[in-house]
Amino acid sequence: MHILLTRQLEDCSDLIFRFKELGHIVSHLPLLVIEKVNYDQKKLSDCKSIIFTSANAIKFLETQDIDKNIKCFCVGLATEKKAKSVGFQNIIVAEGNVRNLKELILQNFDPSDGEIVYVSGEIISSDLDQQLINDGYSVKRLINYKTNHNKIYDDNFVEKLKVNIPNIVYIYSYNSALSFLNFIKNENLQSFWMETNLMCMGEKTSSILNEIKWKKIFLFNPGEEEFLLYKI
């Protein structure tokens, strides 16, 4: 099969290797450009726990002065892997979605335990910090990166894509879905996807691309990409 992956290369290089190892053709179209945002390091000085809902939040965090034994909540396995790579030891990981992550926080951290810092990008799919505040927690949000839509695509890549449209496309976020829809419209590819299976992380993400005709739409969590191949 021909598979299109749309995350930054460092976030999907392992998956590209694995899919190629299984004999699939893999194309790579990064939809977003990730940039660091300057932030106030003092927000982390008195916190008793940290929440990460993306690996990028860890990538752009200055971690050298943070206690690596602090209780660290991660949304999924990719985020956990990144947290481990920078030295965090006390990690509690969810099953890839914010709803499960919130439940783990409620079960493993009491409001009286102290302040939580939620490290994230400018755009988030769920207002986890406000939800926890409503439940009596003290939560500060620290924004340390932003995402911009990739607007520069290689013409040669686009022409090759038109000739060999992927059987599967993986879309990982609401923002990525918006970027992919813009790409499709800008390149006049609206009618090319009727034999393509769209894999989206959550209904909110898939809703952006519902105006395009797909063979099927599947919802998935990070880490389930290979499993989905066997559902087609």
CSV table of C-alpha atoms in Angstrom, one decimal:
chain,number,residue,atom,x,y,z
A,1,MET,CA,0.0,0.0,0.0
A,2,HIS,CA,0.9,3.6,-0.4
A,3,ILE,CA,0.8,5.5,2.9
A,4,LEU,CA,1.0,9.3,3.4
A,5,LEU,CA,2.4,10.5,6.8
A,6,THR,CA,2.0,14.2,7.7
A,7,ARG,CA,3.8,14.8,10.9
A,8,GLN,CA,7.3,16.4,11.3
A,9,LEU,CA,10.0,14.0,10.2
A,10,GLU,CA,11.4,13.5,13.7
A,11,ASP,CA,8.0,12.5,14.9
A,12,CYS,CA,7.3,9.9,12.3
A,13,SER,CA,10.8,8.6,11.2
A,14,ASP,CA,10.3,5.4,13.2
A,15,LEU,CA,7.0,4.8,11.6
A,16,ILE,CA,8.3,5.5,8.1
A,17,PHE,CA,11.0,2.9,8.7
A,18,ARG,CA,8.5,0.4,10.1
A,19,PHE,CA,6.1,0.8,7.2
A,20,LYS,CA,8.8,0.4,4.6
A,21,GLU,CA,10.1,-2.6,6.4
A,22,LEU,CA,6.6,-4.1,6.0
A,23,GLY,CA,6.9,-3.5,2.2
A,24,HIS,CA,4.7,-0.4,1.9
A,25,ILE,CA,5.4,2.8,-0.1
A,26,VAL,CA,5.6,5.8,2.2
A,27,SER,CA,5.3,9.5,1.3
A,28,HIS,CA,6.0,12.3,3.7
A,29,LEU,CA,4.1,15.6,3.7
A,30,PRO,CA,4.7,17.7,6.8
A,31,LEU,CA,1.7,19.9,7.2
A,32,LEU,CA,2.8,22.1,10.1
A,33,VAL,CA,5.9,24.1,10.9
A,34,ILE,CA,6.6,24.1,14.6
A,35,GLU,CA,8.4,27.0,16.3
A,36,LYS,CA,9.5,27.7,19.8
A,37,VAL,CA,7.8,30.5,21.8
A,38,ASN,CA,9.7,32.3,24.6
A,39,TYR,CA,8.2,31.7,28.0
A,40,ASP,CA,8.6,32.5,31.7
A,41,GLN,CA,10.7,29.7,33.3
A,42,LYS,CA,9.6,30.9,36.7
A,43,LYS,CA,6.2,29.3,36.2
A,44,LEU,CA,7.9,25.9,36.7
A,45,SER,CA,9.7,26.9,39.9
A,46,ASP,CA,7.1,25.8,42.5
A,47,CYS,CA,5.0,23.3,40.6
A,48,LYS,CA,4.4,19.8,41.9
A,49,SER,CA,3.4,18.2,38.6
A,50,ILE,CA,3.7,18.8,34.9
A,51,ILE,CA,1.2,17.9,32.1
A,52,PHE,CA,2.3,17.2,28.5
A,53,THR,CA,-0.2,16.6,25.7
A,54,SER,CA,2.5,16.6,22.9
A,55,ALA,CA,6.1,15.7,22.4
A,56,ASN,CA,6.7,19.2,21.1
A,57,ALA,CA,5.9,20.7,24.5
A,58,ILE,CA,8.9,18.7,25.9
A,59,LYS,CA,11.1,19.4,22.9
A,60,PHE,CA,10.9,23.2,23.4
A,61,LEU,CA,11.1,23.1,27.2
A,62,GLU,CA,14.3,24.0,29.1
A,63,THR,CA,14.5,21.0,31.3
A,64,GLN,CA,18.0,21.2,32.9
A,65,ASP,CA,16.7,22.9,36.1
A,66,ILE,CA,13.5,20.9,36.5
A,67,ASP,CA,13.3,18.1,39.1
A,68,LYS,CA,13.2,14.9,36.9
A,69,ASN,CA,11.4,13.1,39.7
A,70,ILE,CA,8.4,15.4,39.6
A,71,LYS,CA,5.1,13.7,38.7
A,72,CYS,CA,4.8,14.0,35.0
A,73,PHE,CA,1.5,13.2,33.1
A,74,CYS,CA,1.8,12.4,29.4
A,75,VAL,CA,-1.0,12.0,26.9
A,76,GLY,CA,0.4,9.0,25.1
A,77,LEU,CA,3.4,6.7,24.3
A,78,ALA,CA,5.2,9.2,21.9
A,79,THR,CA,5.0,11.9,24.6
A,80,GLU,CA,6.2,9.5,27.2
A,81,LYS,CA,9.1,8.4,25.1
A,82,LYS,CA,10.1,12.1,24.6
A,83,ALA,CA,9.8,12.7,28.4
A,84,LYS,CA,12.0,9.8,29.2
A,85,SER,CA,14.6,11.0,26.6
A,86,VAL,CA,15.1,14.2,28.6
A,87,GLY,CA,15.3,12.4,32.0
A,88,PHE,CA,11.9,12.5,33.5
A,89,GLN,CA,11.5,9.4,35.8
A,90,ASN,CA,8.0,9.6,37.4
A,91,ILE,CA,5.8,9.4,34.3
A,92,ILE,CA,2.1,8.5,34.2
A,93,VAL,CA,0.9,7.9,30.7
A,94,ALA,CA,-2.6,7.9,29.2
A,95,GLU,CA,-3.9,6.0,26.2
A,96,GLY,CA,-3.5,8.7,23.7
A,97,ASN,CA,-6.4,11.1,24.4
A,98,VAL,CA,-7.0,14.0,26.8
A,99,ARG,CA,-10.1,12.4,28.3
A,100,ASN,CA,-8.1,9.5,29.6
A,101,LEU,CA,-5.3,11.8,30.7
A,102,LYS,CA,-7.7,13.8,32.8
A,103,GLU,CA,-8.9,10.7,34.6
A,104,LEU,CA,-5.4,9.7,35.4
A,105,ILE,CA,-4.7,13.1,36.9
A,106,LEU,CA,-7.8,12.9,39.0
A,107,GLN,CA,-6.8,9.5,40.2
A,108,ASN,CA,-3.1,10.2,40.9
A,109,PHE,CA,-2.9,13.8,42.0
A,110,ASP,CA,-5.0,15.5,44.6
A,111,PRO,CA,-5.8,19.3,44.4
A,112,SER,CA,-4.1,19.7,47.8
A,113,ASP,CA,-0.8,18.3,46.4
A,114,GLY,CA,0.0,21.6,44.9
A,115,GLU,CA,0.2,23.5,41.6
A,116,ILE,CA,0.2,21.8,38.2
A,117,VAL,CA,1.8,23.4,35.1
A,118,TYR,CA,0.3,22.4,31.7
A,119,VAL,CA,2.9,22.8,29.0
A,120,SER,CA,1.4,23.2,25.5
A,121,GLY,CA,1.3,24.9,22.2
A,122,GLU,CA,-0.7,28.0,21.4
A,123,ILE,CA,-3.6,25.9,20.0
A,124,ILE,CA,-5.0,23.0,22.0
A,125,SER,CA,-7.8,20.6,21.1
A,126,SER,CA,-9.2,20.5,24.6
A,127,ASP,CA,-9.1,23.0,27.5
A,128,LEU,CA,-7.7,20.5,30.0
A,129,ASP,CA,-6.3,23.3,32.2
A,130,GLN,CA,-9.8,24.9,32.6
A,131,GLN,CA,-11.4,21.5,33.2
A,132,LEU,CA,-9.0,20.8,36.1
A,133,ILE,CA,-9.5,24.3,37.5
A,134,ASN,CA,-13.2,23.7,37.5
A,135,ASP,CA,-12.5,20.5,39.5
A,136,GLY,CA,-10.6,22.5,42.2
A,137,TYR,CA,-7.0,22.2,40.9
A,138,SER,CA,-4.5,25.0,40.7
A,139,VAL,CA,-3.2,24.9,37.1
A,140,LYS,CA,-1.0,27.3,35.1
A,141,ARG,CA,-0.7,26.9,31.4
A,142,LEU,CA,2.7,27.5,29.9
A,143,ILE,CA,2.8,28.0,26.1
A,144,ASN,CA,6.3,27.2,24.7
A,145,TYR,CA,5.6,26.5,21.0
A,146,LYS,CA,3.3,27.5,18.1
A,147,THR,CA,2.3,25.8,14.9
A,148,ASN,CA,2.0,27.4,11.5
A,149,HIS,CA,0.6,25.9,8.3
A,150,ASN,CA,3.2,24.7,5.9
A,151,LYS,CA,2.5,26.7,2.7
A,152,ILE,CA,5.6,25.6,0.6
A,153,TYR,CA,5.3,22.2,-1.1
A,154,ASP,CA,7.6,20.8,-3.7
A,155,ASP,CA,5.9,20.8,-7.1
A,156,ASN,CA,7.6,17.6,-8.1
A,157,PHE,CA,6.2,15.9,-5.0
A,158,VAL,CA,2.7,17.1,-5.7
A,159,GLU,CA,2.8,15.8,-9.3
A,160,LYS,CA,4.0,12.4,-8.2
A,161,LEU,CA,1.2,12.4,-5.6
A,162,LYS,CA,-1.4,13.0,-8.3
A,163,VAL,CA,-0.1,10.0,-10.2
A,164,ASN,CA,0.0,7.7,-7.2
A,165,ILE,CA,-2.7,8.8,-4.7
A,166,PRO,CA,-2.1,7.1,-1.3
A,167,ASN,CA,-4.3,4.3,0.0
A,168,ILE,CA,-4.0,5.7,3.5
A,169,VAL,CA,-3.5,9.2,5.0
A,170,TYR,CA,-2.7,9.8,8.7
A,171,ILE,CA,-3.8,13.1,10.2
A,172,TYR,CA,-2.9,13.9,13.8
A,173,SER,CA,-4.5,17.1,14.8
A,174,TYR,CA,-7.3,19.6,14.1
A,175,ASN,CA,-4.6,22.1,12.9
A,176,SER,CA,-3.1,19.4,10.6
A,177,ALA,CA,-6.6,18.7,9.1
A,178,LEU,CA,-7.0,22.4,8.3
A,179,SER,CA,-3.6,22.5,6.7
A,180,PHE,CA,-4.3,19.3,4.7
A,181,LEU,CA,-7.7,20.7,3.5
A,182,ASN,CA,-5.9,23.9,2.3
A,183,PHE,CA,-3.3,21.8,0.5
A,184,ILE,CA,-6.0,19.7,-1.2
A,185,LYS,CA,-7.9,22.8,-2.4
A,186,ASN,CA,-4.8,24.8,-3.4
A,187,GLU,CA,-3.6,21.9,-5.5
A,188,ASN,CA,-7.1,21.2,-6.9
A,189,LEU,CA,-7.1,17.6,-5.5
A,190,GLN,CA,-10.6,17.6,-4.2
A,191,SER,CA,-11.8,14.6,-6.4
A,192,PHE,CA,-8.7,12.4,-6.0
A,193,TRP,CA,-9.4,10.7,-2.7
A,194,MET,CA,-12.4,8.4,-3.2
A,195,GLU,CA,-10.1,5.2,-2.9
A,196,THR,CA,-8.2,6.6,0.1
A,197,ASN,CA,-8.7,5.7,3.7
A,198,LEU,CA,-8.4,8.7,6.0
A,199,MET,CA,-7.0,8.0,9.5
A,200,CYS,CA,-7.8,10.8,12.0
A,201,MET,CA,-7.0,11.4,15.6
A,202,GLY,CA,-10.4,12.2,16.9
A,203,GLU,CA,-13.8,13.3,15.5
A,204,LYS,CA,-13.0,17.0,15.7
A,205,THR,CA,-10.0,16.4,13.4
A,206,SER,CA,-12.0,14.2,11.0
A,207,SER,CA,-14.9,16.7,10.8
A,208,ILE,CA,-12.7,19.3,9.0
A,209,LEU,CA,-12.1,16.8,6.2
A,210,ASN,CA,-15.7,15.5,5.8
A,211,GLU,CA,-16.3,17.7,2.7
A,212,ILE,CA,-13.8,15.5,0.8
A,213,LYS,CA,-15.0,12.1,-0.4
A,214,TRP,CA,-13.0,9.3,1.2
A,215,LYS,CA,-13.3,5.6,0.9
A,216,LYS,CA,-13.5,5.3,4.7
A,217,ILE,CA,-12.7,7.4,7.7
A,218,PHE,CA,-11.1,5.7,10.8
A,219,LEU,CA,-10.4,7.3,14.2
A,220,PHE,CA,-7.2,6.3,16.0
A,221,ASN,CA,-4.9,7.0,19.0
A,222,PRO,CA,-1.1,7.4,18.7
A,223,GLY,CA,0.6,4.0,18.5
A,224,GLU,CA,-2.3,2.4,16.6
A,225,GLU,CA,-1.1,3.3,13.1
A,226,GLU,CA,0.2,-0.2,12.2
A,227,PHE,CA,-2.8,-1.9,13.8
A,228,LEU,CA,-5.1,0.2,11.5
A,229,LEU,CA,-3.5,-1.4,8.4
A,230,TYR,CA,-5.1,-4.7,9.2
A,231,LYS,CA,-8.6,-3.1,9.5
A,232,ILE,CA,-8.7,-2.1,5.9
